[in-house]
């Protein structure tokens, strides 16, 4: 369960074949997360929610006023995070089908690259299913090139090359000015995005990230690590070479009752993004602000804090303050991390957010994974879907 200290650690992991990782540096360099696009039932109202509850700022807009005929998109920003909320203006079409099948959910995890044409060629050559051929889009601020491939379920990765573009977001969008601008809550960047996949499919998708995108596995949690008397799941964390992009993949495991991953798959009707983890430099301030604005977090029992310092060692924070806010603490061999998870932010028990603050730790700890698992199981029990 080693963290990423250096490239050598990555090479020592299960999929971290040395050759593969050296290739990865060459064939798909990723500069970071570019944006996350959600297909939602009502983009205007969702945008209001993300501004009010999560402190996102109005950033860009595309719709009828900008010449877009079939959809409306609101782009929100907080520090480096860009969230695109898209809804359909039509009766049918892929956006409506997506919403009907999955509820509001993540369609696109866009990745920022130097060369979107090469990213498309290299990944499709290695077996990726194409979603969008390299496409040049331009306006008076320059041009971008975007391309895309499918990942699990109906979720896609879009590669964004924006080195020749100076506009607000993408061609076709205009700056969105609003008189309603709630303060940010300190969310900085996307730390990781987690996918839930079907029975026995975890290794298939880890292999996809290894072979098609050149990622390496940094952690594996078995069902022995993450199980109660009733339910279980398995998880592996895949990371790209510079560690900026991490995609943990979960699959359900057999237990006496229904795995929470299976509950997700039932309500989402297939594989999809389970949670989006966003980084902060001050988790207590961020979580307090979000709670004040109506965000609900998973409950952490007081007993979690009883032997906390024995488990994680010295920490800078006051345990009583963390306990008051229900913040989870864990460590890897490089440092520690603080995490907290929201309840589902949509009507179905599917997608939620995580707030994370890293203090040295580059990977994840099994203790918090288990605490999250147990907290979701309590909610699942309340829903009668355990
Ligand atoms: Fe997470």
XYZ file of C-alpha atoms and ligand atoms in Angstrom:
387
model
C 0.000 0.000 0.000
C 2.849 2.326 -0.843
C 2.316 5.920 -1.881
C 3.882 7.366 -5.004
C 7.297 8.528 -3.906
C 8.865 8.415 -7.273
C 8.587 6.704 -10.582
C 10.296 3.630 -9.175
C 7.425 3.049 -6.747
C 4.987 3.140 -9.605
C 7.068 0.701 -11.577
C 7.040 -1.708 -8.670
C 3.268 -2.017 -8.583
C 1.131 -4.643 -10.236
C 0.518 -2.852 -13.531
C 3.613 -0.727 -13.174
C 5.569 -2.583 -15.798
C 8.659 -0.541 -16.284
C 8.418 -0.398 -20.014
C 4.786 0.536 -19.906
C 5.459 3.458 -17.642
C 8.322 4.762 -19.682
C 5.961 4.609 -22.652
C 3.352 6.467 -20.618
C 5.633 9.437 -20.178
C 5.920 9.558 -23.926
C 2.570 8.602 -25.283
C 0.009 10.423 -23.100
C 1.426 13.309 -21.076
C -1.445 14.842 -19.054
C -1.123 18.379 -17.741
C -4.113 18.137 -15.411
C -7.901 17.925 -15.287
C -9.399 20.421 -17.746
C -13.091 20.304 -16.837
C -15.844 17.982 -15.647
C -19.124 18.025 -17.545
C -22.346 16.813 -15.970
C -25.540 16.139 -17.900
C -28.313 17.480 -15.697
C -32.084 17.889 -15.858
C -32.006 21.638 -15.263
C -28.666 23.365 -15.821
C -29.823 26.798 -14.682
C -30.984 25.518 -11.298
C -27.988 23.192 -10.866
C -25.685 26.153 -11.484
C -27.450 28.053 -8.719
C -26.933 25.085 -6.362
C -23.206 24.750 -7.098
C -22.711 28.485 -6.622
C -24.673 28.662 -3.404
C -23.682 25.392 -1.735
C -20.169 24.788 -3.116
C -18.967 28.353 -3.705
C -18.404 28.029 -7.455
C -18.198 31.244 -9.486
C -20.062 32.122 -12.675
C -17.613 31.660 -15.534
C -18.991 30.974 -19.030
C -22.241 30.225 -20.820
C -23.408 28.703 -24.089
C -27.026 28.479 -25.218
C -29.539 29.984 -27.624
C -28.011 33.461 -27.151
C -24.619 32.194 -28.330
C -25.944 30.244 -31.288
C -26.230 26.860 -29.577
C -29.503 25.303 -30.734
C -29.831 21.978 -28.944
C -28.387 22.505 -25.475
C -27.483 24.949 -22.734
C -24.237 24.818 -20.739
C -23.254 26.808 -17.679
C -19.554 26.772 -16.750
C -18.618 27.339 -13.112
C -15.149 27.863 -11.726
C -13.415 27.713 -8.369
C -9.640 28.113 -8.422
C -8.516 25.455 -10.950
C -11.797 23.501 -11.009
C -14.124 23.947 -13.987
C -17.567 22.382 -13.832
C -19.775 22.353 -16.935
C -23.511 21.789 -16.394
C -25.309 20.830 -19.584
C -28.958 20.204 -20.318
C -30.840 19.483 -23.540
C -33.302 21.803 -25.281
C -34.734 18.959 -27.337
C -37.229 16.155 -26.835
C -34.816 13.280 -27.513
C -31.086 12.924 -28.061
C -28.086 11.621 -26.151
C -28.262 14.145 -23.326
C -31.857 13.250 -22.500
C -31.134 9.542 -22.827
C -28.214 9.939 -20.433
C -30.315 11.824 -17.877
C -33.233 9.423 -18.206
C -31.027 6.399 -17.664
C -28.537 7.724 -15.106
C -30.115 10.770 -13.489
C -27.832 13.804 -13.209
C -24.288 12.518 -13.572
C -20.811 12.955 -14.975
C -20.550 12.536 -18.748
C -17.075 13.984 -19.363
C -13.825 13.889 -17.416
C -11.784 16.219 -19.628
C -8.001 16.093 -19.524
C -5.685 18.940 -20.458
C -3.040 17.915 -23.001
C -0.393 19.487 -25.224
C -1.559 17.600 -28.301
C -5.155 16.338 -28.513
C -4.614 14.738 -31.930
C -1.718 12.650 -30.661
C -3.640 11.769 -27.461
C -6.478 10.437 -29.626
C -4.185 8.505 -31.950
C -2.126 6.939 -29.170
C -5.128 5.827 -27.104
C -7.304 4.553 -29.956
C -4.289 2.703 -31.350
C -4.100 0.912 -27.988
C -7.764 -0.070 -28.086
C -9.776 2.922 -26.820
C -13.260 3.296 -28.328
C -13.457 6.687 -30.079
C -16.009 9.240 -28.856
C -14.889 12.360 -30.750
C -12.318 12.569 -33.536
C -9.787 15.419 -33.179
C -11.855 18.531 -33.870
C -10.677 22.109 -34.291
C -12.987 24.750 -32.797
C -12.259 28.450 -33.123
C -13.479 31.954 -32.469
C -11.916 35.418 -32.268
C -9.786 34.290 -29.275
C -7.959 31.526 -31.115
C -8.562 27.828 -31.475
C -8.686 24.643 -29.424
C -8.448 21.049 -30.548
C -10.527 18.470 -28.701
C -10.774 14.703 -29.111
C -12.371 12.022 -26.960
C -12.536 8.352 -26.030
C -14.956 6.252 -24.013
C -14.103 4.889 -20.581
C -16.408 2.839 -18.275
C -20.166 2.972 -18.864
C -21.165 5.921 -21.026
C -18.557 8.153 -19.431
C -15.915 9.715 -21.680
C -12.512 11.379 -21.532
C -12.108 14.438 -23.725
C -8.570 15.624 -24.451
C -8.343 19.406 -24.581
C -5.483 21.213 -26.343
C -5.823 24.901 -25.537
C -2.337 26.346 -26.049
C -3.612 28.513 -28.929
C -6.676 29.817 -27.131
C -7.143 32.922 -24.952
C -10.928 32.972 -24.533
C -12.882 32.435 -21.322
C -13.531 28.701 -21.732
C -13.995 27.215 -25.198
C -15.077 28.620 -28.567
C -18.865 28.979 -28.598
C -18.988 30.104 -24.973
C -19.186 33.664 -23.754
C -18.245 35.084 -20.393
C -21.050 34.672 -17.874
C -21.542 37.747 -15.689
C -23.925 37.451 -12.754
C -24.960 39.777 -9.960
C -25.127 36.740 -7.634
C -21.616 35.746 -6.572
C -21.407 33.819 -3.280
C -17.868 33.581 -1.876
C -15.721 30.530 -2.733
C -15.333 27.897 0.025
C -11.662 27.144 -0.672
C -11.925 24.309 -3.202
C -8.678 24.303 -5.218
C -8.406 21.504 -7.783
C -9.626 18.015 -8.632
C -7.675 15.491 -6.562
C -9.227 12.333 -8.009
C -12.424 10.957 -9.562
C -13.744 7.523 -8.660
C -15.554 5.113 -10.955
C -17.938 2.346 -9.931
C -17.944 -0.566 -12.379
C -19.877 -3.844 -12.562
C -19.172 -7.254 -11.045
C -15.764 -8.562 -12.047
C -14.974 -5.490 -14.170
C -12.489 -3.700 -11.916
C -9.465 -5.399 -13.419
C -10.746 -4.824 -16.958
C -10.846 -1.075 -16.354
C -7.553 -0.982 -14.458
C -6.054 -2.737 -17.444
C -7.670 -0.115 -19.707
C -6.038 2.712 -17.754
C -2.717 0.839 -17.742
C -2.588 -0.225 -21.366
C -4.605 2.448 -23.174
C -3.633 5.478 -21.081
C -0.314 4.390 -19.569
C -1.411 4.676 -15.943
C 0.001 2.533 -13.116
C -1.730 1.039 -10.125
C -0.690 2.654 -6.839
C -2.990 0.884 -4.347
C -5.257 -2.122 -4.125
C -7.906 -2.685 -1.449
C -9.355 -6.186 -1.339
C -12.728 -7.188 0.033
C -10.925 -8.251 3.225
C -9.768 -4.653 3.688
C -13.169 -3.160 2.956
C -15.976 -5.282 4.330
C -18.374 -5.444 7.234
C -20.321 -8.520 8.319
C -22.815 -7.690 5.572
C -21.338 -6.047 2.499
C -18.093 -5.618 0.642
C -16.312 -3.923 -2.230
C -12.925 -3.969 -3.902
C -10.917 -1.010 -5.147
C -7.748 -0.197 -7.063
C -6.253 3.230 -7.624
C -4.740 4.065 -11.009
C -2.473 7.091 -11.454
C -0.778 8.773 -14.374
C 2.991 9.367 -14.387
C 3.094 12.800 -12.729
C 0.469 11.800 -10.117
C -1.852 14.687 -11.079
C -4.559 12.370 -12.377
C -5.829 9.572 -10.148
C -8.735 7.309 -11.004
C -9.723 4.803 -8.310
C -11.999 2.031 -9.636
C -14.461 0.155 -7.371
C -16.408 -3.032 -7.973
C -18.953 -4.756 -5.731
C -17.939 -7.855 -3.760
C -20.062 -10.674 -2.338
C -21.472 -10.225 1.151
C -24.596 -11.285 3.040
C -26.314 -8.092 1.870
C -26.130 -5.764 -1.116
C -22.817 -4.012 -1.759
C -23.085 -0.229 -1.865
C -21.405 -0.357 -5.267
C -24.245 -2.558 -6.463
C -26.747 -0.050 -5.069
C -25.022 2.629 -7.152
C -25.042 0.424 -10.266
C -28.765 -0.295 -9.798
C -29.714 3.378 -9.554
C -27.225 4.674 -12.121
C -28.096 1.774 -14.431
C -24.497 0.869 -15.046
C -20.960 2.025 -14.460
C -20.234 5.689 -13.805
C -18.522 8.284 -11.653
C -19.201 7.681 -7.958
C -17.449 10.684 -6.491
C -15.430 13.760 -7.341
C -12.722 14.624 -4.816
C -11.722 18.273 -4.539
C -8.698 19.563 -2.672
C -8.610 22.322 -0.070
C -5.828 23.870 2.023
C -8.071 24.161 5.085
C -10.591 21.362 5.377
C -12.247 22.650 8.556
C -12.920 26.087 7.044
C -14.130 24.575 3.749
C -16.418 22.027 5.367
C -17.846 24.580 7.838
C -18.673 26.934 4.976
C -20.285 24.171 2.923
C -22.328 22.935 5.867
C -23.528 26.486 6.576
C -24.691 26.640 2.969
C -26.704 23.454 3.212
C -24.328 20.658 2.094
C -24.923 17.431 4.027
C -21.940 15.281 4.965
C -21.795 11.623 5.941
C -22.020 10.974 9.651
C -18.877 9.808 11.440
C -19.452 8.125 14.828
C -17.651 9.578 17.854
C -15.848 6.256 18.430
C -13.869 6.849 15.233
C -11.866 9.469 17.160
C -11.220 7.376 20.288
C -7.944 5.821 19.172
C -7.243 8.231 16.333
C -3.806 9.413 17.430
C -2.679 5.816 17.958
C -3.609 5.065 14.375
C -2.303 8.179 12.616
C 0.353 9.545 14.958
C 1.107 13.240 15.429
C -1.089 15.675 13.512
C -1.175 19.476 13.411
C -4.932 19.705 13.967
C -6.921 19.607 17.176
C -8.731 16.247 17.295
C -11.751 17.822 19.023
C -12.172 20.272 16.137
C -11.925 17.460 13.591
C -14.417 15.419 15.597
C -16.842 18.333 15.736
C -16.771 18.548 11.940
C -16.635 14.803 11.312
C -13.333 14.988 9.412
C -11.577 11.643 8.736
C -7.804 11.316 9.091
C -5.519 8.682 7.648
C -1.909 8.288 6.664
C 0.344 6.621 4.157
C 4.132 6.288 4.405
C 4.733 9.897 3.376
C 2.339 11.869 5.519
C -1.325 12.160 6.344
C -4.551 13.270 4.751
C -7.886 14.646 5.939
C -11.105 13.737 4.141
C -14.845 14.197 4.368
C -17.619 12.934 2.117
C -20.946 14.518 1.257
C -24.179 12.584 1.057
C -25.351 12.026 -2.538
C -25.939 15.436 -4.117
C -28.560 14.137 -6.555
C -31.914 12.424 -5.956
C -30.672 8.924 -6.711
C -28.128 7.426 -4.269
C -25.352 7.837 -6.834
C -22.926 10.753 -7.099
C -21.310 12.566 -4.193
C -18.338 14.825 -3.475
C -15.286 14.425 -1.285
C -13.298 17.257 0.252
C -9.646 16.328 0.804
C -6.624 18.024 2.333
C -3.266 16.336 1.858
C -0.469 16.898 4.342
C 2.308 14.882 2.762
C 0.270 11.794 1.871
C 0.117 11.236 -1.880
C -2.055 8.135 -1.891
C -4.897 6.860 0.313
C -5.253 4.983 3.582
C -7.355 1.907 4.217
C -8.742 3.318 7.486
C -10.591 6.174 5.798
C -11.707 3.920 2.992
C -13.283 1.660 5.559
C -14.825 4.601 7.451
C -16.383 5.853 4.200
C -17.631 2.389 3.414
C -19.292 2.052 6.819
C -20.813 5.532 6.660
C -22.386 4.757 3.270
C -23.630 1.439 4.599
C -25.497 3.266 7.384
C -27.139 5.529 4.780
C -27.899 2.543 2.590
C -29.644 0.894 5.519
C -31.751 4.033 6.021
C -32.760 3.849 2.356
C -33.825 0.219 2.681
C -31.456 -0.819 -0.127
C -28.925 -2.763 1.951
Fe -12.061 9.529 -2.845
